[in-house]
Every structure is written in structure tokens, then in C-alpha cells.
Short mmCIF file of C-alpha atoms in Angstrom, two decimals:
data_model
loop_
_atom_site.label_atom_id
_atom_site.label_comp_id
_atom_site.label_asym_id
_atom_site.label_seq_id
_atom_site.Cartn_x
_atom_site.Cartn_y
_atom_site.Cartn_z
CA MET A 30 76.00 98.29 86.19
CA SER A 31 78.50 100.22 88.31
CA LYS A 32 80.59 103.16 87.23
CA ALA A 33 83.74 101.17 88.08
CA TYR A 34 82.78 98.45 85.60
CA VAL A 35 82.05 100.96 82.83
CA VAL A 36 85.31 102.84 83.46
CA VAL A 37 87.47 99.72 83.42
CA SER A 38 85.73 98.61 80.20
CA LEU A 39 86.55 101.94 78.57
CA CYS A 40 90.15 101.72 79.76
CA ILE A 41 90.55 98.25 78.31
CA PHE A 42 89.08 99.08 74.92
CA ARG A 43 91.16 102.28 74.75
CA PHE A 44 94.38 100.26 74.70
CA TRP A 45 93.13 97.10 73.00
CA GLU A 46 94.56 97.75 69.55
CA ASN A 47 98.06 98.54 70.82
CA GLU A 48 98.45 95.50 73.05
CA PRO A 49 99.94 92.07 72.16
CA ILE A 50 97.75 89.00 72.52
CA LYS A 51 99.09 88.13 76.01
CA MET A 52 98.19 91.57 77.35
CA ARG A 53 94.76 91.40 75.68
CA ILE A 54 94.08 88.22 77.66
CA ASN A 55 95.14 90.01 80.85
CA LEU A 56 92.87 92.95 80.03
CA VAL A 57 89.89 90.63 79.56
CA PHE A 58 90.75 88.99 82.89
CA MET A 59 90.66 92.43 84.55
CA LEU A 60 87.22 93.06 83.08
CA VAL A 61 85.94 89.74 84.44
CA ILE A 62 87.36 90.49 87.91
CA THR A 63 85.72 93.93 87.94
CA PHE A 64 82.37 92.49 86.87
CA SER A 65 82.62 89.73 89.50
CA LEU A 66 83.49 92.18 92.26
CA ASN A 67 80.41 94.22 91.45
CA ILE A 68 78.28 91.07 91.71
CA TYR A 69 79.84 89.64 94.85
CA GLY A 70 81.26 92.81 96.43
CA ASN A 71 77.98 93.89 98.03
CA GLU A 72 78.33 97.25 96.29
CA ASN A 73 75.65 99.78 97.11
CA THR A 74 74.80 103.37 96.32
CA GLU A 75 76.47 104.97 99.32
CA THR A 76 79.17 107.46 98.32
CA ASP A 77 80.44 108.82 101.63
CA TRP A 78 83.24 106.49 102.67
CA GLU A 79 85.45 108.71 104.80
CA PHE A 80 88.09 107.20 107.04
CA PRO A 81 87.77 107.94 110.76
CA LYS A 82 89.79 110.97 111.88
CA ASP A 83 92.25 108.93 113.98
CA PHE A 84 92.60 106.16 111.40
CA ILE A 85 96.10 105.46 110.02
CA ILE A 86 96.88 103.94 106.62
CA GLY A 87 100.17 102.40 105.58
CA ALA A 88 102.07 99.89 103.50
CA ALA A 89 103.80 96.67 104.57
CA THR A 90 106.93 94.76 103.58
CA ALA A 91 109.28 92.16 105.11
CA SER A 92 113.07 92.15 105.36
CA TYR A 93 113.93 88.98 103.44
CA GLN A 94 111.44 89.78 100.69
CA ILE A 95 112.78 93.22 99.80
CA GLU A 96 116.16 94.05 101.36
CA GLY A 97 118.65 91.93 99.44
CA ALA A 98 122.28 92.48 100.56
CA TRP A 99 122.02 88.97 101.99
CA ASN A 100 125.68 88.67 103.01
CA SER A 101 126.95 92.25 102.99
CA SER A 102 127.67 94.58 105.89
CA GLY A 103 128.47 91.62 108.12
CA LYS A 104 125.01 90.04 107.89
CA GLY A 105 124.83 86.36 108.86
CA GLU A 106 122.95 83.54 107.11
CA SER A 107 119.22 83.31 107.79
CA VAL A 108 117.09 80.20 107.51
CA TRP A 109 115.61 81.61 104.29
CA ASP A 110 119.09 82.25 102.86
CA TRP A 111 119.90 78.60 103.56
CA PHE A 112 116.56 77.31 102.29
CA THR A 113 116.66 79.09 98.93
CA HIS A 114 120.35 78.33 98.34
CA ASN A 115 120.19 74.66 99.29
CA ARG A 116 116.68 73.73 98.20
CA PRO A 117 115.95 75.93 95.15
CA ASN A 118 113.77 73.15 93.74
CA LEU A 119 111.16 74.10 96.36
CA ILE A 120 110.96 77.67 94.94
CA LYS A 121 108.70 77.86 91.90
CA ASP A 122 111.18 79.76 89.71
CA GLY A 123 114.33 78.67 91.57
CA THR A 124 115.08 82.23 92.70
CA ASN A 125 116.00 83.74 96.06
CA GLY A 126 116.13 86.99 98.01
CA ASP A 127 119.85 87.64 97.60
CA VAL A 128 119.10 90.96 95.87
CA ALA A 129 115.30 91.06 95.84
CA CYS A 130 114.23 94.72 95.56
CA ASP A 131 117.62 95.93 96.83
CA SER A 132 115.85 98.01 99.45
CA PHE A 133 118.93 97.83 101.64
CA ASP A 134 120.54 100.28 99.22
CA LYS A 135 117.37 101.95 97.94
CA TYR A 136 115.50 102.58 101.21
CA LYS A 137 115.54 106.35 100.72
CA GLU A 138 113.81 105.99 97.36
CA ASP A 139 111.23 103.69 98.92
CA VAL A 140 110.54 106.16 101.74
CA SER A 141 110.14 108.94 99.17
CA ILE A 142 107.57 106.79 97.36
CA LEU A 143 105.67 106.26 100.62
CA LYS A 144 105.70 109.99 101.28
CA ASN A 145 104.66 110.87 97.74
CA ILE A 146 101.67 108.54 97.84
CA GLY A 147 100.68 109.99 101.21
CA PHE A 148 100.83 107.10 103.67
CA ASP A 149 100.81 107.55 107.44
CA PHE A 150 103.03 104.62 108.39
CA TYR A 151 105.33 101.94 107.05
CA ARG A 152 105.33 98.41 108.42
CA PHE A 153 108.67 96.70 107.86
CA SER A 154 110.57 93.91 109.60
CA ILE A 155 114.05 93.55 111.05
CA SER A 156 116.49 90.95 109.76
CA TRP A 157 117.62 88.98 112.83
CA THR A 158 120.99 88.12 111.25
CA ARG A 159 121.63 91.72 110.29
CA ILE A 160 121.59 92.51 114.03
CA PHE A 161 123.03 89.21 115.37
CA PRO A 162 125.36 87.91 112.60
CA THR A 163 126.22 84.78 114.61
CA GLY A 164 122.62 84.29 115.71
CA PHE A 165 123.53 85.09 119.31
CA PRO A 166 124.16 88.27 121.34
CA ASN A 167 127.90 87.57 121.58
CA LYS A 168 128.30 89.72 118.48
CA ILE A 169 125.98 92.64 117.81
CA SER A 170 126.37 94.41 114.47
CA SER A 171 126.55 98.18 114.88
CA GLU A 172 126.32 98.43 111.09
CA GLY A 173 123.05 96.49 111.05
CA ILE A 174 121.56 98.62 113.82
CA GLU A 175 122.70 101.76 112.02
CA TYR A 176 120.86 100.69 108.85
CA TYR A 177 117.55 100.43 110.66
CA LYS A 178 118.14 103.65 112.58
CA ASN A 179 118.76 105.42 109.28
CA LEU A 180 115.57 103.94 107.82
CA ILE A 181 113.55 105.05 110.85
CA ASP A 182 115.08 108.54 110.78
CA GLU A 183 114.25 108.82 107.08
CA LEU A 184 110.65 107.79 107.75
CA ARG A 185 110.18 110.20 110.62
CA ALA A 186 111.80 113.06 108.68
CA LYS A 187 109.12 112.54 106.03
CA GLY A 188 106.29 112.37 108.58
CA LEU A 189 105.80 108.59 108.46
CA GLU A 190 105.41 106.41 111.54
CA PRO A 191 107.57 103.25 111.63
CA PHE A 192 105.68 100.05 112.50
CA VAL A 193 108.37 97.47 113.28
CA THR A 194 107.92 93.71 113.04
CA ILE A 195 110.67 92.10 115.07
CA TYR A 196 110.43 88.70 113.37
CA HIS A 197 109.08 87.93 109.90
CA TRP A 198 110.26 84.33 109.40
CA ASP A 199 114.00 84.87 108.80
CA HIS A 200 115.69 83.61 111.97
CA PRO A 201 119.41 82.67 111.96
CA ALA A 202 120.25 79.41 110.17
CA VAL A 203 122.51 78.38 113.04
CA LEU A 204 119.52 78.42 115.41
CA GLU A 205 117.64 76.13 113.04
CA LYS A 206 120.52 73.67 113.26
CA LEU A 207 119.77 73.64 116.99
CA GLY A 208 116.08 72.96 116.43
CA GLY A 209 114.72 76.41 115.64
CA TRP A 210 111.18 76.92 116.88
CA THR A 211 110.94 73.28 117.99
CA ASN A 212 113.61 74.00 120.64
CA GLU A 213 112.28 75.65 123.79
CA LEU A 214 115.55 77.59 124.07
CA MET A 215 114.29 79.63 121.11
CA VAL A 216 112.13 81.50 123.62
CA ASP A 217 115.24 82.94 125.27
CA TRP A 218 117.14 83.38 122.01
CA PHE A 219 114.29 85.40 120.55
CA ALA A 220 113.93 87.50 123.69
CA SER A 221 117.67 88.35 123.64
CA TYR A 222 117.38 89.52 120.04
CA ALA A 223 114.15 91.44 120.67
CA ARG A 224 115.69 93.22 123.65
CA VAL A 225 118.41 94.71 121.46
CA VAL A 226 115.91 95.74 118.78
CA ILE A 227 113.62 97.44 121.30
CA GLN A 228 116.46 99.04 123.21
CA GLU A 229 118.16 100.44 120.11
CA LEU A 230 115.18 101.33 117.93
CA GLY A 231 112.35 101.75 120.45
CA PRO A 232 112.94 105.40 121.34
CA LYS A 233 111.71 106.32 117.84
CA VAL A 234 109.17 103.50 117.34
CA LYS A 235 105.62 103.58 118.67
CA PHE A 236 104.44 100.25 117.20
CA PHE A 237 106.14 96.88 117.57
CA ALA A 238 104.85 93.49 116.43
CA THR A 239 106.72 90.57 117.97
CA LEU A 240 106.13 87.88 115.33
CA ASN A 241 104.37 87.65 111.99
CA GLU A 242 101.92 84.84 111.22
CA PRO A 243 102.98 81.84 113.32
CA MET A 244 99.91 80.03 111.93
CA VAL A 245 101.73 80.08 108.58
CA PHE A 246 105.37 79.41 109.33
CA CYS A 247 104.68 76.72 111.95
CA PRO A 248 102.50 74.40 109.81
CA GLU A 249 104.14 75.22 106.47
CA GLY A 250 107.75 75.39 107.67
CA TYR A 251 107.79 72.71 110.36
CA GLY A 252 104.77 70.68 109.31
CA GLY A 253 105.29 71.13 105.56
CA LEU A 254 107.73 71.95 102.76
CA THR A 255 106.47 75.27 101.44
CA LYS A 256 108.23 77.55 103.95
CA ALA A 257 111.68 77.42 105.53
CA PRO A 258 112.99 75.26 107.14
CA GLY A 259 110.75 72.73 105.31
CA LEU A 260 110.89 69.93 107.90
CA ASN A 261 107.61 68.34 106.78
CA LEU A 262 106.85 66.84 110.22
CA ASN A 263 103.10 67.08 109.82
CA LEU A 264 100.75 67.26 112.84
CA TYR A 265 103.54 67.23 115.38
CA ALA A 266 106.34 69.77 114.86
CA GLU A 267 103.93 72.61 114.10
CA TYR A 268 102.30 72.23 117.52
CA ILE A 269 105.67 72.41 119.28
CA CYS A 270 106.58 75.41 117.12
CA MET A 271 103.43 77.32 118.07
CA HIS A 272 103.83 76.43 121.73
CA ASN A 273 107.29 78.01 121.80
CA VAL A 274 106.20 80.97 119.67
CA LEU A 275 103.45 81.89 122.12
CA LYS A 276 105.83 81.71 125.07
CA ALA A 277 108.42 83.78 123.18
CA HIS A 278 105.85 86.41 122.29
CA ALA A 279 104.62 86.67 125.88
CA LYS A 280 108.17 86.95 127.21
CA VAL A 281 108.95 89.86 124.91
CA TYR A 282 105.61 91.54 125.70
CA HIS A 283 106.28 91.39 129.44
CA MET A 284 109.86 92.51 128.93
CA TYR A 285 108.59 95.56 127.05
CA ASN A 286 105.96 96.15 129.72
CA ASP A 287 108.40 95.93 132.61
CA GLU A 288 111.48 97.61 131.16
CA PHE A 289 110.60 99.85 128.22
CA ARG A 290 106.96 100.93 128.15
CA GLN A 291 107.24 103.76 130.65
CA ILE A 292 110.20 105.25 128.77
CA GLN A 293 109.21 104.55 125.17
CA ASN A 294 105.42 104.81 125.58
CA GLY A 295 104.70 102.56 122.62
CA LYS A 296 102.45 99.60 121.79
CA ILE A 297 103.44 96.00 121.23
CA GLY A 298 101.36 93.14 119.83
CA ILE A 299 101.41 90.13 117.54
CA VAL A 300 100.30 89.63 113.92
CA ASN A 301 97.95 86.72 113.18
CA PRO A 302 96.55 85.67 109.79
CA CYS A 303 92.79 85.16 109.94
CA GLN A 304 90.84 84.20 106.84
CA TYR A 305 87.08 83.84 107.17
CA TYR A 306 85.35 80.44 106.88
CA TYR A 307 81.88 79.86 105.50
CA SER A 308 79.97 76.62 105.97
CA LYS A 309 78.88 74.69 102.89
CA ASN A 310 75.43 74.36 104.48
CA GLU A 311 74.09 77.68 105.76
CA THR A 312 72.47 75.97 108.76
CA ASP A 313 75.84 74.52 109.81
CA THR A 314 77.28 77.19 112.10
CA GLN A 315 79.42 74.71 114.03
CA THR A 316 81.92 73.86 111.29
CA ARG A 317 82.80 77.47 110.53
CA ASP A 318 83.36 78.14 114.24
CA ILE A 319 85.59 75.06 114.51
CA ALA A 320 87.53 76.23 111.46
CA PHE A 321 87.99 79.64 113.08
CA ASP A 322 89.37 78.02 116.25
CA TYR A 323 91.81 75.82 114.36
CA SER A 324 93.10 78.68 112.20
CA CYS A 325 92.81 82.14 113.72
CA GLY A 326 92.10 80.85 117.22
CA TRP A 327 95.16 78.62 117.42
CA ALA A 328 97.44 81.58 118.20
CA SER A 329 94.77 84.17 119.06
CA HIS A 330 92.77 82.32 121.71
CA PRO A 331 95.71 81.93 124.16
CA ILE A 332 96.36 85.70 123.99
CA PHE A 333 93.01 87.41 123.44
CA SER A 334 90.32 85.17 124.94
CA LYS A 335 88.97 85.52 128.47
CA ASP A 336 90.17 82.07 129.50
CA GLY A 337 93.42 81.81 127.57
CA ASP A 338 94.97 78.51 126.47
CA TYR A 339 94.27 76.74 123.19
CA PRO A 340 90.68 76.58 121.96
CA PRO A 341 88.84 73.75 123.76
CA ILE A 342 87.88 72.05 120.48
CA MET A 343 91.56 71.75 119.55
CA ARG A 344 92.40 70.24 122.93
CA GLN A 345 89.52 67.78 122.70
CA ARG A 346 90.09 66.53 119.16
CA ILE A 347 93.90 66.42 119.17
CA ASP A 348 93.88 64.65 122.53
CA GLU A 349 91.40 62.09 121.15
CA ASN A 350 93.45 61.53 118.01
CA SER A 351 96.69 61.19 119.96
CA LYS A 352 95.18 58.54 122.22
CA ILE A 353 93.80 56.51 119.30
CA GLN A 354 97.17 56.77 117.54
CA GLY A 355 98.98 55.35 120.57
CA TRP A 356 100.75 58.46 121.81
CA PRO A 357 101.43 58.40 125.57
CA THR A 358 100.60 62.11 125.75
CA SER A 359 98.81 64.51 123.44
CA ARG A 360 100.66 65.84 120.41
CA LEU A 361 99.29 69.26 121.40
CA PRO A 362 101.55 70.43 124.26
CA ARG A 363 100.06 71.73 127.48
CA PHE A 364 100.67 75.07 129.14
CA THR A 365 100.92 75.24 132.90
CA GLN A 366 98.38 77.43 134.68
CA ASP A 367 101.10 80.02 135.23
CA GLU A 368 101.94 80.00 131.52
CA ILE A 369 98.27 80.40 130.57
CA LYS A 370 98.05 83.44 132.81
CA TYR A 371 101.37 84.80 131.52
CA ILE A 372 100.32 84.56 127.85
CA ARG A 373 96.71 85.74 128.26
CA GLY A 374 96.37 89.47 127.59
CA SER A 375 99.93 89.82 126.30
CA SER A 376 99.13 92.17 123.42
CA ASP A 377 98.20 95.83 123.12
CA PHE A 378 96.49 95.24 119.78
CA PHE A 379 95.37 92.51 117.41
CA GLY A 380 97.52 92.62 114.26
CA LEU A 381 95.33 91.13 111.53
CA ASN A 382 96.52 89.83 108.17
CA HIS A 383 93.50 89.08 105.99
CA TYR A 384 93.40 88.19 102.31
CA THR A 385 90.61 85.76 101.49
CA SER A 386 87.94 83.34 102.69
CA PHE A 387 87.31 79.60 102.51
CA VAL A 388 84.47 77.11 102.75
CA ALA A 389 84.82 74.56 105.58
CA ILE A 390 83.37 71.10 104.91
CA PRO A 391 83.03 68.68 107.85
CA GLN A 392 84.31 65.11 107.67
CA ILE A 393 82.29 62.43 109.45
CA LYS A 394 84.20 60.71 112.26
CA LYS A 395 83.38 57.04 112.61
CA GLU A 396 83.45 55.31 115.99
CA GLY A 397 87.03 54.51 116.93
CA SER A 398 88.53 56.48 114.03
CA VAL A 399 90.54 59.71 114.20
CA TRP A 400 89.39 63.20 113.40
CA PHE A 401 90.37 64.05 109.82
CA ASN A 402 93.57 66.11 109.85
CA ASP A 403 93.15 66.61 113.63
CA ALA A 404 90.39 69.12 112.92
CA GLY A 405 87.52 67.21 111.35
CA TYR A 406 87.06 69.42 108.30
CA TYR A 407 88.77 70.36 105.07
CA LYS A 408 88.72 73.70 103.30
CA THR A 409 87.80 74.61 99.75
CA PHE A 410 86.39 77.56 97.78
CA ASN A 411 83.05 78.66 96.43
CA PRO A 412 83.45 78.24 92.64
CA LYS A 413 81.68 81.56 92.13
CA TRP A 414 84.43 83.50 93.87
CA PRO A 415 86.81 85.19 91.41
CA GLY A 416 90.50 84.46 91.86
CA ALA A 417 93.84 86.24 91.81
CA ALA A 418 97.22 85.02 90.53
CA SER A 419 97.74 83.09 93.78
CA SER A 420 95.77 79.86 93.75
CA TRP A 421 94.80 80.28 97.42
CA LEU A 422 93.52 83.85 97.02
CA LYS A 423 89.86 84.27 96.11
CA VAL A 424 88.15 87.64 96.14
CA VAL A 425 85.51 87.60 98.90
CA PRO A 426 85.13 91.14 100.28
CA GLU A 427 82.28 90.33 102.67
CA GLY A 428 84.53 87.81 104.41
CA PHE A 429 86.68 90.70 105.64
CA ARG A 430 83.74 92.33 107.39
CA HIS A 431 82.65 88.97 108.82
CA MET A 432 86.14 88.30 110.16
CA LEU A 433 86.41 91.68 111.87
CA ASN A 434 83.04 91.11 113.51
CA LYS A 435 84.10 87.60 114.54
CA ILE A 436 87.19 88.98 116.26
CA LYS A 437 85.02 91.60 117.92
CA LYS A 438 82.67 88.91 119.23
CA GLU A 439 85.25 86.32 120.29
CA TYR A 440 87.85 88.60 121.87
CA GLN A 441 85.93 91.46 123.48
CA ASN A 442 86.45 93.89 120.59
CA PRO A 443 90.21 94.46 120.81
CA ILE A 444 92.02 97.29 119.06
CA VAL A 445 92.77 95.95 115.57
CA TYR A 446 95.42 97.08 113.13
CA VAL A 447 95.00 95.43 109.75
CA THR A 448 98.66 94.73 109.07
CA GLU A 449 98.27 93.03 105.67
CA ASN A 450 95.59 92.86 102.99
CA GLY A 451 96.42 92.36 99.34
CA TYR A 452 95.92 90.97 95.85
CA SER A 453 98.31 89.18 93.51
CA ASP A 454 98.68 89.35 89.76
CA ARG A 455 101.40 88.35 87.30
CA ASP A 456 102.97 91.58 86.10
CA GLY A 457 102.34 94.99 84.57
CA LEU A 458 101.17 98.45 85.57
CA ASN A 459 97.50 98.06 84.58
CA ASP A 460 96.41 96.46 87.84
CA TYR A 461 92.65 97.10 87.79
CA GLY A 462 91.97 93.79 89.50
CA ARG A 463 94.05 95.03 92.43
CA MET A 464 92.28 98.40 92.55
CA ASN A 465 88.89 96.75 92.58
CA TYR A 466 90.04 94.32 95.26
CA TYR A 467 91.20 97.17 97.50
CA TYR A 468 88.10 99.23 96.85
CA SER A 469 85.73 96.38 97.78
CA TYR A 470 87.75 95.16 100.78
CA ILE A 471 88.30 98.60 102.27
CA LYS A 472 84.59 99.31 101.88
CA GLN A 473 83.81 96.18 103.90
CA MET A 474 86.31 97.26 106.55
CA LEU A 475 84.61 100.65 106.82
CA LEU A 476 81.28 98.89 107.19
CA ALA A 477 82.81 96.78 109.99
CA ILE A 478 83.90 99.98 111.72
CA LYS A 479 80.29 101.17 111.48
CA ASP A 480 79.35 97.83 113.06
CA GLY A 481 81.43 98.88 116.05
CA CYS A 482 84.64 96.96 115.29
CA ASN A 483 87.60 98.71 116.90
CA VAL A 484 89.79 98.99 113.79
CA LYS A 485 92.39 101.75 114.10
CA GLY A 486 94.63 101.25 111.08
CA TYR A 487 95.10 99.51 107.75
CA ALA A 488 98.22 98.42 105.84
CA PHE A 489 98.10 96.79 102.44
CA TRP A 490 100.49 94.15 101.15
CA SER A 491 102.68 95.24 99.59
CA LEU A 492 104.47 98.46 98.77
CA LEU A 493 106.75 96.68 96.28
CA ASP A 494 106.66 93.64 94.07
CA ASN A 495 108.98 91.31 95.95
CA PHE A 496 110.18 87.77 96.60
CA GLU A 497 106.98 85.90 97.42
CA TRP A 498 108.50 83.02 99.36
CA GLU A 499 108.02 79.65 97.62
CA LYS A 500 106.45 81.41 94.61
CA GLY A 501 109.62 83.40 93.97
CA TYR A 502 108.92 86.31 91.62
CA THR A 503 106.04 84.63 89.76
CA GLU A 504 103.35 86.42 91.76
CA ARG A 505 103.27 90.15 92.42
CA PHE A 506 101.50 91.95 95.27
CA GLY A 507 103.04 95.43 94.99
CA ILE A 508 101.41 98.71 94.07
CA ILE A 509 104.91 99.67 92.91
CA HIS A 510 106.31 97.63 90.04
CA VAL A 511 109.90 96.42 90.39
CA ASP A 512 111.88 95.44 87.29
CA PHE A 513 113.85 92.44 88.54
CA LYS A 514 115.75 92.23 85.24
CA ASP A 515 117.18 95.69 85.83
CA PRO A 516 120.32 95.64 88.03
CA LYS A 517 119.09 98.92 89.52
CA ARG A 518 115.67 97.43 90.30
CA LYS A 519 113.74 100.28 88.70
CA ARG A 520 110.49 101.19 90.48
CA SER A 521 107.36 102.27 88.58
CA TYR A 522 103.96 103.38 89.85
CA LYS A 523 101.10 101.04 89.04
CA ASN A 524 97.61 102.42 88.58
CA SER A 525 96.73 101.23 92.08
CA ALA A 526 99.44 103.48 93.52
CA LYS A 527 97.94 106.46 91.70
CA TRP A 528 94.51 105.54 93.03
CA PHE A 529 95.82 105.25 96.59
CA GLN A 530 97.46 108.64 96.19
CA ASN A 531 94.08 110.25 95.51
CA VAL A 532 92.34 108.26 98.25
CA LEU A 533 94.90 109.41 100.81
CA ARG A 534 94.78 112.99 99.59
CA ILE A 535 91.11 113.39 100.57
CA ARG A 536 91.00 110.58 103.19
CA LYS A 537 87.98 108.99 101.55
CA LEU A 538 87.48 105.76 99.64
CA LEU A 539 87.16 106.69 95.98
CA PRO A 540 85.57 104.62 93.22
CA ILE A 541 87.83 103.51 90.38
CA ASN A 542 88.15 106.50 88.07
CA GLU A 543 88.97 106.83 84.38
CA THR A 544 91.93 109.09 85.22
CA TYR A 545 93.92 106.04 86.34
CA CYS A 546 94.06 104.93 82.71
CA ASN A 547 96.51 107.74 81.96
CA ASN A 548 100.09 106.87 81.05
CA VAL A 549 99.40 103.16 80.60
#
């Protein structure tokens, strides 16, 4: 039995008598998670888990989820402002990001927290409508630009590197009325916005990410109801969305390359979510590779592969389905040869968001029938995997190492920055499940680095408890607790924040220690 399991057990029993029944249930849940992680976390006896000397560690957030101030300082309406105000029934608790963590007003406190814990960088995103209140460059908000300049200056004054995401899902609502990411004009609209961001903020920013997780907001926002704008045009709109996203990303990359790189000397890339897939049958290697292509590969293959374009399996199966369904052309749009060349290689790094793993189960295609869900498989979980508060998030540390090695193999070992990795719970400061999650996942990342994976940085999600999209405030990912009932949005350190503080102090992965039970 591991030391971590014994320590967490002691912590739980120390506070058992003073806790109400609800908290006792949570404490037992933490004990189960810790025990499960030690069974399935591939824990071994090695104790030297130092981070590489040039490795950077940070925290991540997103503008709509933390800033608040939704209509102050001249800010325009974003698609998420519209979505939460007009369709609150699609948010689990009916809430919104109008105030959220109030980081717009409390950014200095947040930067002080980052500095106190000891992070190297802070990944945050820019609110498009805080810069372009009308959605277009006919009106540029000097007040909005000044806010982000002040945030960047505060970070750099405290020795933290800003890592700026230009777009994290909150485009102007007026652009959505014109079709949003299903309108090819969005390529130019996004480039106009990105130009101002890079021009104004770039002199003090060394890392830019163009867009965050198109494989989430395209299928869930345009093909489903769970993300804004909630069009629910399944297996059609999401393909158009991704097609335009990839062209928009490439345009901004080449703009940076041609106009800004020599002066600013930074890096620019894209952030893709890649969760690992296991096959139900260990001898079935094909299904997990197909699942990789349809998920991670959908946006990654056109940029990072040798040949570019969409994965061949996607082209084959979607073309076949479209023909059987009577479409005159494929529902998966086609790039021209010039566009394939233009998009291929358009990233200085692979921004990786990784949380969990799935099991891919193939569906038999009968003669003359369509491929199930265009892909020919469905995803599920191994029932042995422990879970978090989010129903989709199972704790599978080895999947992280497998995914990093898969990226290494498929895309010629690109530079990788892990831009998100995190664990959800319900509430409270005693987040031992989160600490154990981070310990086991970071260990697997360090093993992947020993495998030769070119991982240069790691950011966890998230610095703060925040508005978790369609889940509202019912699920918490922060290492800093935010009291959303307090008008001042009081911040409190969770035990995971204290653990990270010690990890960063000696730059080595530390086992969970009894000292983190203090001040519970």
C-alpha cells in the first residue's frame, strides 16, 4: 500500500468526527479515488521525478469563464453572453458568466496567487468583444486593450510569462447572426481581430495560441446543444465549422510569420483536445487508431501530418455515407491543394488539452448501410476506471503517456505544450482526489518525456473554480476555491494549491504528504 493512500486515510480520519454527513461521504469518496489511483496509476518505487531544466509549468483559464464584467467598459455581447441569457435552460444550474470570478477587477490578486504558488506562466484568453465591441474592426476599444496590457504587465513584473489564447469560444454574437464559424467570412473576421491582438499585445507575449479546442466547439456548438451557439445541426455544420477554423488558424499563423515574427520573436500554435482511446479487444488496434483520427486527428492531421488534409479514414467513410444518403457532394468539405499546403505545418507547437481516456467499440457496417455516426465506432468507459465529478472524466493516468507517445509517432515528435489537464469535484478545500489525479498524470507525463516525447511545458486546468460552460458552477476544476455567494468572490487555497507550491519550490514531483491536511 502506498504512502499516499496511508496519508490520505489518516487525513480523513483526523477530521471525521467534526464533519457533517455530506462531507463524510465526500471524504470516503476521496479515499476510494486514492486507492483506485494506486491500483490503476502504474505507481512504482521510483522517487526521483525532477522536471527538465527548461520545462515550464503554469495555470490556465479562459476569459468568459473567469472575467465577468460582461457589459462594462464598453464590452460587446459575445455568443456565450447571448447563449446563457437567452437559453438558460441549457445550463445545468441556469447561471452565466456575467460576474463569474470577477477576474476583470481582481486580476492583480490572481497574479499574486500565481506568483505565490510559484508558477512560470499563465495561460489566459482574450475576450473578442472586449477588443471589438461591435464585432468588427470599425471600433477598437482602447479600454479593452488597456486591460490586457495591464494584466500582461502585472504578470511580467512578477516574473510570469503570459501565454495568450486569442480565441476561447466567445466570439461576437453579431458574427453568429451572420453564420459564425459556418460562414467562410469568419476566416477574415478572425484574422482582423487576431491582427490587433498580436500587434498590441505581442511585444510582451512570447506564446500565442490561435484557437482553443475546435474539436469541442464545432461538434458541440454547431452539431449539438451543449455549447454556444447550440445549433444542433449534427454531422453537417460541425464539418463546415472545422473547415473554416483550420483556414482561419493558418491565415493567422502566416500573418504572424510574415509580419510579426521577426520583430516579436515569439511562438504561435493551436490547442487541440486529445483524449486517448483504448480498444475493447486488445488485439483490435484498428479501432483505436480510427478513433484517434476522428477525434485528435480531425484538426491535428491537416496541420501536423506529413501529407496534410483530413485523415484518409474520415474522407473515405464520410464520403461513403454522404453518397448513400443522397448528397450530391460529401458533407466533409474539401481543401484545394493550395489550401492543404497552406495549412500543413502552420504551428510552432502542439497545444495539447488532455483529461481522460475512452474505450472505442466498433460498429459493424452492413452492405449498403452507412457507417455509424460517420465514424463506425462509439465510445464508452472501462467500468474499473474511477471517476470525477464530471460524468465524462475518468481517471486513466496511463492514457496520458499513451497519447503523448501517439502524437510523437503520428506527427514526427512535435514540440508539445500541455495547455490543459485537470480534475473536477463538487466543492470544498479538501481536494485529495485532485492531488492524486495530478500526481499520477504528471508522473505519466514525465515518463513520456523519458520515452523521448518533446514536451516542453505543462498547464493545469484551472487556477480558479469558474463557470464550467453548460455545467455552470456545479463542477469545480480550480486549485483555488472561489466563493460564488460572496459578492467579493473570495479566493481560498485548496490543498492542491499548497501541494503545487511545494512541487514548484523544488521542481520535483512530490508524493501526497500529510502536511497538506493542515488548516482543513
